Short mmCIF file of C-alpha atoms in Angstrom, two decimals:
data_model
loop_
_atom_site.label_atom_id
_atom_site.label_comp_id
_atom_site.label_asym_id
_atom_site.label_seq_id
_atom_site.Cartn_x
_atom_site.Cartn_y
_atom_site.Cartn_z
CA UNK A 1 -22.44 234.61 143.74
CA UNK A 2 -25.98 233.44 142.99
CA UNK A 3 -26.34 230.61 140.49
CA UNK A 4 -29.99 229.71 140.90
CA UNK A 5 -31.57 231.50 137.97
CA UNK A 6 -32.27 230.34 134.42
CA UNK A 7 -32.25 232.13 131.04
CA UNK A 8 -32.25 231.41 127.29
CA UNK A 9 -29.93 233.04 124.79
CA UNK A 10 -30.56 232.74 121.04
CA UNK A 11 -27.68 232.75 118.57
CA UNK A 12 -28.67 231.63 115.12
CA UNK A 13 -25.93 230.08 113.00
CA UNK A 14 -26.08 230.50 109.24
CA UNK A 15 -29.49 232.08 109.73
CA UNK A 16 -29.98 233.54 106.26
CA UNK A 17 -28.39 230.59 104.45
CA UNK A 18 -30.49 228.06 106.37
CA UNK A 19 -33.69 229.89 105.43
CA UNK A 20 -32.66 230.03 101.77
CA UNK A 21 -31.97 226.30 101.73
CA UNK A 22 -35.24 225.60 103.50
CA UNK A 23 -37.25 227.64 101.02
CA UNK A 24 -35.42 226.44 97.89
CA UNK A 25 -34.92 222.65 97.74
CA UNK A 26 -32.41 223.05 94.88
CA UNK A 27 -29.99 224.74 97.29
CA UNK A 28 -30.06 222.02 99.92
CA UNK A 29 -26.78 220.22 100.43
CA UNK A 30 -24.91 222.76 98.32
CA UNK A 31 -22.38 225.42 99.37
CA UNK A 32 -24.19 228.75 99.32
CA UNK A 33 -23.44 232.28 100.49
CA UNK A 34 -25.99 235.00 101.07
CA UNK A 35 -24.59 238.13 99.46
CA UNK A 36 -23.37 239.34 96.09
CA UNK A 37 -20.69 237.83 93.91
CA UNK A 38 -19.36 241.10 92.49
CA UNK A 39 -15.81 242.28 93.17
CA UNK A 40 -16.75 244.47 96.12
CA UNK A 41 -19.26 242.01 97.55
CA UNK A 42 -19.13 240.55 101.04
CA UNK A 43 -20.52 237.27 102.39
CA UNK A 44 -23.35 237.86 104.87
CA UNK A 45 -23.75 234.21 105.86
CA UNK A 46 -22.42 230.92 104.52
CA UNK A 47 -24.08 227.51 104.68
CA UNK A 48 -22.36 224.67 106.49
CA UNK A 49 -21.44 223.13 103.14
CA UNK A 50 -19.56 226.32 102.24
CA UNK A 51 -17.91 226.57 105.64
CA UNK A 52 -16.12 223.28 105.02
CA UNK A 53 -14.07 225.22 102.46
CA UNK A 54 -13.30 228.04 104.89
CA UNK A 55 -15.99 230.46 103.69
CA UNK A 56 -17.12 232.73 106.52
CA UNK A 57 -19.32 235.77 107.08
CA UNK A 58 -17.74 239.19 106.42
CA UNK A 59 -15.32 237.56 103.94
CA UNK A 60 -14.95 239.22 100.57
CA UNK A 61 -16.87 237.49 97.79
CA UNK A 62 -13.70 237.21 95.71
CA UNK A 63 -11.87 235.31 98.45
CA UNK A 64 -14.91 233.12 99.10
CA UNK A 65 -15.07 232.11 95.42
CA UNK A 66 -11.37 231.24 95.42
CA UNK A 67 -11.83 229.01 98.44
CA UNK A 68 -14.96 227.40 97.00
CA UNK A 69 -15.25 227.73 93.19
CA UNK A 70 -18.67 226.02 93.19
CA UNK A 71 -20.06 228.51 95.72
CA UNK A 72 -23.60 229.68 94.92
CA UNK A 73 -24.43 233.29 95.80
CA UNK A 74 -28.01 234.06 96.83
CA UNK A 75 -29.37 237.62 97.24
CA UNK A 76 -30.55 238.39 100.75
CA UNK A 77 -34.25 238.70 101.63
CA UNK A 78 -34.26 240.78 104.77
CA UNK A 79 -38.03 240.98 105.11
CA UNK A 80 -38.26 237.19 105.09
CA UNK A 81 -35.53 236.90 107.72
CA UNK A 82 -37.41 239.38 109.91
CA UNK A 83 -40.61 237.36 109.57
CA UNK A 84 -38.85 234.13 110.55
CA UNK A 85 -37.20 235.86 113.51
CA UNK A 86 -40.65 236.99 114.67
CA UNK A 87 -41.92 233.40 114.43
CA UNK A 88 -39.03 232.22 116.57
CA UNK A 89 -39.80 234.89 119.15
CA UNK A 90 -43.44 233.79 119.19
CA UNK A 91 -42.21 230.39 120.39
CA UNK A 92 -40.05 232.00 123.06
CA UNK A 93 -42.98 234.02 124.37
CA UNK A 94 -44.82 230.80 125.19
CA UNK A 95 -42.17 230.20 127.85
CA UNK A 96 -41.25 233.70 129.04
CA UNK A 97 -41.75 237.38 128.26
CA UNK A 98 -38.31 238.33 129.57
CA UNK A 99 -36.58 238.29 126.20
CA UNK A 100 -33.58 240.42 125.31
CA UNK A 101 -33.10 240.61 121.54
CA UNK A 102 -29.52 241.36 120.58
CA UNK A 103 -30.16 241.31 116.83
CA UNK A 104 -32.43 239.53 114.35
CA UNK A 105 -30.69 236.27 115.10
CA UNK A 106 -29.63 236.55 118.72
CA UNK A 107 -31.47 236.91 122.02
CA UNK A 108 -31.44 235.95 125.70
CA UNK A 109 -34.50 234.62 127.54
CA UNK A 110 -34.96 234.53 131.32
CA UNK A 111 -36.88 231.35 132.17
CA UNK A 112 -36.28 231.36 135.93
CA UNK A 113 -40.04 231.65 136.44
CA UNK A 114 -41.27 230.33 133.12
CA UNK A 115 -44.90 230.18 132.03
CA UNK A 116 -45.01 226.39 131.83
CA UNK A 117 -43.49 225.77 135.25
CA UNK A 118 -40.70 223.60 133.84
CA UNK A 119 -38.10 223.02 136.55
CA UNK A 120 -34.96 222.34 134.53
CA UNK A 121 -33.58 224.86 132.06
CA UNK A 122 -32.16 222.08 129.92
CA UNK A 123 -35.67 220.67 129.43
CA UNK A 124 -36.90 224.05 128.19
CA UNK A 125 -33.96 224.26 125.80
CA UNK A 126 -34.66 220.78 124.48
CA UNK A 127 -38.36 221.53 124.01
CA UNK A 128 -37.72 224.80 122.17
CA UNK A 129 -35.18 223.10 119.89
CA UNK A 130 -37.77 220.48 118.99
CA UNK A 131 -40.48 223.06 118.28
CA UNK A 132 -38.20 225.09 116.03
CA UNK A 133 -37.37 221.95 114.09
CA UNK A 134 -40.98 220.80 113.74
CA UNK A 135 -42.70 224.16 113.17
CA UNK A 136 -40.08 226.14 111.26
CA UNK A 137 -37.95 223.33 109.80
CA UNK A 138 -34.77 224.89 111.15
CA UNK A 139 -32.12 223.58 113.51
CA UNK A 140 -31.17 225.08 116.88
CA UNK A 141 -28.23 224.60 119.24
CA UNK A 142 -28.62 225.29 122.94
CA UNK A 143 -26.22 226.15 125.75
CA UNK A 144 -27.30 226.02 129.38
CA UNK A 145 -25.63 227.71 132.34
CA UNK A 146 -26.12 230.23 135.14
CA UNK A 147 -25.02 233.39 133.31
CA UNK A 148 -24.82 234.89 129.85
CA UNK A 149 -21.08 234.43 129.47
CA UNK A 150 -21.08 230.69 130.09
CA UNK A 151 -24.39 230.07 128.33
CA UNK A 152 -23.12 231.63 125.13
CA UNK A 153 -19.93 229.62 125.23
CA UNK A 154 -21.90 226.43 125.91
CA UNK A 155 -24.06 227.01 122.86
CA UNK A 156 -20.99 227.20 120.65
CA UNK A 157 -19.49 223.91 121.80
CA UNK A 158 -21.57 221.35 119.91
CA UNK A 159 -22.96 223.10 116.85
CA UNK A 160 -24.93 222.38 114.82
CA UNK A 161 -27.99 220.91 116.56
CA UNK A 162 -26.16 220.85 119.91
CA UNK A 163 -27.27 220.95 123.53
CA UNK A 164 -24.65 221.64 126.19
CA UNK A 165 -24.83 222.51 129.89
CA UNK A 166 -22.17 224.10 132.08
CA UNK A 167 -23.18 223.55 135.72
CA UNK A 168 -22.02 225.94 138.46
CA UNK A 169 -19.84 223.24 140.01
CA UNK A 170 -18.15 222.69 136.64
CA UNK A 171 -17.61 226.33 135.73
CA UNK A 172 -14.24 226.94 137.41
CA UNK A 173 -12.60 223.91 135.83
CA UNK A 174 -14.18 224.62 132.45
CA UNK A 175 -13.05 228.25 132.37
CA UNK A 176 -9.52 227.31 133.45
CA UNK A 177 -8.89 225.42 130.22
CA UNK A 178 -10.79 227.79 127.93
CA UNK A 179 -8.58 229.48 125.29
CA UNK A 180 -8.61 233.23 125.65
CA UNK A 181 -9.87 233.54 122.06
CA UNK A 182 -13.07 231.75 123.10
CA UNK A 183 -13.94 234.32 125.77
CA UNK A 184 -16.97 236.42 124.85
CA UNK A 185 -15.94 239.90 123.69
CA UNK A 186 -12.26 239.09 123.11
CA UNK A 187 -11.42 239.56 119.44
CA UNK A 188 -8.16 238.91 117.57
CA UNK A 189 -6.54 242.25 118.50
CA UNK A 190 -7.29 241.91 122.22
CA UNK A 191 -6.27 238.24 122.17
CA UNK A 192 -2.93 239.14 120.62
CA UNK A 193 -2.32 241.78 123.29
CA UNK A 194 -3.16 239.23 125.97
CA UNK A 195 -0.70 236.78 124.45
CA UNK A 196 2.07 239.38 124.75
CA UNK A 197 1.13 239.65 128.44
CA UNK A 198 1.33 235.89 128.91
CA UNK A 199 -2.43 235.36 129.00
CA UNK A 200 -3.49 232.32 126.96
CA UNK A 201 -6.42 230.73 128.78
CA UNK A 202 -8.75 231.04 131.74
CA UNK A 203 -6.08 229.98 134.21
CA UNK A 204 -3.54 232.59 133.19
CA UNK A 205 -6.29 235.22 133.03
CA UNK A 206 -7.44 234.33 136.54
CA UNK A 207 -3.88 234.78 137.80
CA UNK A 208 -3.96 238.45 136.72
CA UNK A 209 -4.88 241.07 139.28
CA UNK A 210 -7.81 243.43 138.77
CA UNK A 211 -5.42 246.38 138.87
CA UNK A 212 -3.25 244.92 136.11
CA UNK A 213 -6.23 244.12 133.85
CA UNK A 214 -7.86 247.54 134.24
CA UNK A 215 -4.51 249.21 133.63
CA UNK A 216 -4.06 247.26 130.39
CA UNK A 217 -7.67 247.11 129.14
CA UNK A 218 -9.55 249.91 130.89
CA UNK A 219 -13.15 249.20 131.91
CA UNK A 220 -13.09 245.92 130.00
CA UNK A 221 -10.43 244.69 132.42
CA UNK A 222 -13.07 244.32 135.17
CA UNK A 223 -15.23 242.26 132.81
CA UNK A 224 -12.31 239.94 131.98
CA UNK A 225 -11.48 239.64 135.68
CA UNK A 226 -15.06 238.56 136.45
CA UNK A 227 -15.36 236.23 133.46
CA UNK A 228 -12.23 234.35 134.59
CA UNK A 229 -14.11 233.61 137.82
CA UNK A 230 -17.39 232.67 136.19
CA UNK A 231 -19.05 235.95 137.15
CA UNK A 232 -21.42 237.77 134.81
CA UNK A 233 -23.86 240.04 136.62
CA UNK A 234 -25.75 241.29 133.59
CA UNK A 235 -29.50 240.64 133.75
CA UNK A 236 -31.63 239.79 130.76
CA UNK A 237 -33.21 243.10 129.79
CA UNK A 238 -36.66 242.65 128.28
CA UNK A 239 -36.48 246.17 126.73
CA UNK A 240 -33.16 247.06 125.20
CA UNK A 241 -32.29 250.75 125.20
CA UNK A 242 -30.83 251.89 121.90
CA UNK A 243 -27.30 252.99 122.69
CA UNK A 244 -25.97 253.91 119.26
CA UNK A 245 -26.88 254.52 115.64
CA UNK A 246 -24.43 254.18 112.80
CA UNK A 247 -23.93 253.50 109.13
CA UNK A 248 -21.06 252.51 106.88
CA UNK A 249 -20.27 252.49 103.18
CA UNK A 250 -18.16 249.95 101.32
CA UNK A 251 -16.56 251.97 98.55
CA UNK A 252 -16.70 250.98 94.88
CA UNK A 253 -12.91 251.02 94.81
CA UNK A 254 -10.15 251.51 97.36
CA UNK A 255 -9.13 255.16 97.66
CA UNK A 256 -6.20 257.14 99.06
CA UNK A 257 -6.82 260.60 97.59
CA UNK A 258 -7.75 262.92 100.46
CA UNK A 259 -10.41 264.83 98.51
CA UNK A 260 -12.11 261.57 97.54
CA UNK A 261 -12.06 260.33 101.13
CA UNK A 262 -13.60 263.61 102.36
CA UNK A 263 -16.40 263.31 99.78
CA UNK A 264 -17.16 259.74 100.88
CA UNK A 265 -17.06 260.81 104.52
CA UNK A 266 -19.59 263.54 103.73
CA UNK A 267 -22.00 261.01 102.22
CA UNK A 268 -21.71 258.74 105.28
CA UNK A 269 -22.29 261.71 107.60
CA UNK A 270 -25.41 262.72 105.63
CA UNK A 271 -26.87 259.22 105.92
CA UNK A 272 -26.06 259.12 109.63
CA UNK A 273 -27.80 262.44 110.21
CA UNK A 274 -30.90 261.15 108.41
CA UNK A 275 -30.95 258.01 110.56
CA UNK A 276 -30.57 260.04 113.74
CA UNK A 277 -33.49 262.23 112.72
CA UNK A 278 -35.67 259.25 111.81
CA UNK A 279 -35.03 257.57 115.16
CA UNK A 280 -35.05 260.83 117.15
CA UNK A 281 -31.71 259.80 118.61
CA UNK A 282 -28.97 262.02 120.03
CA UNK A 283 -25.63 261.11 121.54
CA UNK A 284 -22.44 262.73 122.74
CA UNK A 285 -19.83 260.41 121.18
CA UNK A 286 -18.92 260.13 117.51
CA UNK A 287 -16.96 257.10 116.29
CA UNK A 288 -15.19 256.78 112.95
CA UNK A 289 -14.54 253.34 111.50
CA UNK A 290 -12.01 252.85 108.72
CA UNK A 291 -11.42 249.53 106.99
CA UNK A 292 -8.36 249.36 104.73
CA UNK A 293 -7.74 247.44 101.51
CA UNK A 294 -6.33 244.46 103.44
CA UNK A 295 -9.45 244.26 105.67
CA UNK A 296 -7.62 245.55 108.73
CA UNK A 297 -9.59 248.28 110.45
CA UNK A 298 -9.34 250.99 113.08
CA UNK A 299 -11.80 253.09 115.03
CA UNK A 300 -11.41 256.59 116.44
CA UNK A 301 -13.85 258.27 118.84
CA UNK A 302 -14.45 261.72 120.26
CA UNK A 303 -16.90 262.82 122.97
CA UNK A 304 -18.35 266.31 123.34
CA UNK A 305 -20.55 268.13 125.82
CA UNK A 306 -23.32 268.71 123.27
CA UNK A 307 -25.76 266.22 121.73
CA UNK A 308 -24.95 265.19 118.16
CA UNK A 309 -27.88 264.85 115.77
CA UNK A 310 -27.37 267.04 112.67
CA UNK A 311 -24.92 267.05 109.79
CA UNK A 312 -23.51 270.32 111.09
CA UNK A 313 -22.77 268.62 114.41
CA UNK A 314 -21.27 265.49 112.91
CA UNK A 315 -19.19 266.46 109.85
CA UNK A 316 -16.58 268.71 111.56
CA UNK A 317 -15.92 266.07 114.19
CA UNK A 318 -15.75 263.34 111.55
CA UNK A 319 -13.12 265.33 109.64
CA UNK A 320 -11.21 265.85 112.88
CA UNK A 321 -11.16 262.10 113.53
CA UNK A 322 -10.15 261.39 109.95
CA UNK A 323 -7.21 263.79 110.20
CA UNK A 324 -5.60 261.37 112.64
CA UNK A 325 -5.74 258.46 110.20
CA UNK A 326 -2.83 257.79 107.84
CA UNK A 327 -4.24 256.39 104.60
CA UNK A 328 -1.77 257.69 102.04
CA UNK A 329 -0.17 254.25 101.70
CA UNK A 330 -3.13 252.22 102.97
CA UNK A 331 -6.09 252.51 100.58
CA UNK A 332 -9.46 252.75 102.28
CA UNK A 333 -12.13 250.14 101.51
CA UNK A 334 -14.88 251.18 103.94
CA UNK A 335 -15.90 254.23 105.98
CA UNK A 336 -18.36 254.21 108.86
CA UNK A 337 -19.69 256.66 111.45
CA UNK A 338 -21.79 256.12 114.55
CA UNK A 339 -23.22 258.24 117.37
CA UNK A 340 -23.45 256.76 120.87
CA UNK A 341 -23.77 257.70 124.55
CA UNK A 342 -27.32 259.08 124.56
CA UNK A 343 -28.09 261.61 127.25
CA UNK A 344 -30.80 259.44 128.76
CA UNK A 345 -28.94 256.17 129.34
CA UNK A 346 -30.94 254.14 131.82
CA UNK A 347 -29.33 250.80 131.03
CA UNK A 348 -28.36 248.71 134.02
CA UNK A 349 -25.24 246.66 133.51
CA UNK A 350 -24.90 245.34 137.04
CA UNK A 351 -27.58 243.62 139.02
CA UNK A 352 -27.16 241.61 142.20
CA UNK A 353 -29.78 239.18 140.97
CA UNK A 354 -27.53 237.04 138.79
CA UNK A 355 -29.58 234.95 136.46
CA UNK A 356 -28.86 231.38 135.46
CA UNK A 357 -29.37 231.13 131.76
CA UNK A 358 -30.17 228.83 128.96
CA UNK A 359 -28.63 230.16 125.85
CA UNK A 360 -30.38 228.91 122.81
CA UNK A 361 -28.28 229.32 119.76
CA UNK A 362 -30.28 228.69 116.63
CA UNK A 363 -28.10 227.40 113.87
CA UNK A 364 -28.60 230.28 111.52
CA UNK A 365 -25.85 232.80 112.24
CA UNK A 366 -22.07 233.22 112.22
#
């Protein structure tokens, strides 16, 4: 396993909230949430002052206000956030052009052969943190390691304004004591399933055979098997291939009536078809997402031999997926649809050239 390469990953904590506080001095030091305060509203990002009360992204606005009665809601300004993200990327490009954007507020950078000839990845991370602070008046955390998995974890360890390195000779011991919930890509549902299998941390995960993990978790089992051993072969991809397009609607009120659900599903399918046309995207898998009144959610997928791109392609399959969902006693809060698995999928998920990474995690995102 090669551990001699270096990369930077960006993960911006409280991104929107930090920008709002930067641009409006009256909001500094106060608990704020970017989003809308109405009954059906959802928190996009919460400031650190609000997080002390338990306010988190994706939380309903009603719950957030109960946790923090003095919470200030601020409407989002997406165009501004895009502009700031571009400014951050301009800084990155002074060190490397191998940048893999994950979203507006997250990216990996390969600095193995960086433009400034800086030998140590940690020095690049420190320099970028300082420039972001001085030029954009925002705070960044950085994690340094030899692959994406460990770099991302490292960046989360000392937020905000942190800098953490996981060296190759420390990785095995570090992973052994890592709670399974902290592993990248393992959410609450998967973690609970692992608990029932006696898997609680890196050590117990490492004791599982590849056969057992793939039997229990499918293709993801191989990823978990590798992660437990500090292996992450994914390269930093300078050009990300779009792999899916989707949309979702939060309903004005929770619904259980089948005719109402079908109407809402139709509207989501129409919007999805428009997005597919605008992006000239086609895929062979349709996924339905349903979030219930209690914020629990499920997904259902179906793959076909044809390429999905019109309403006529999507709606019948969406209804078929919905027919397998029992919502008579579980009111629906949100419906979503997405198309994935494009015909021309040239993404490369395994590469023998493992890259050591710096993950820079700017303190702007949840």
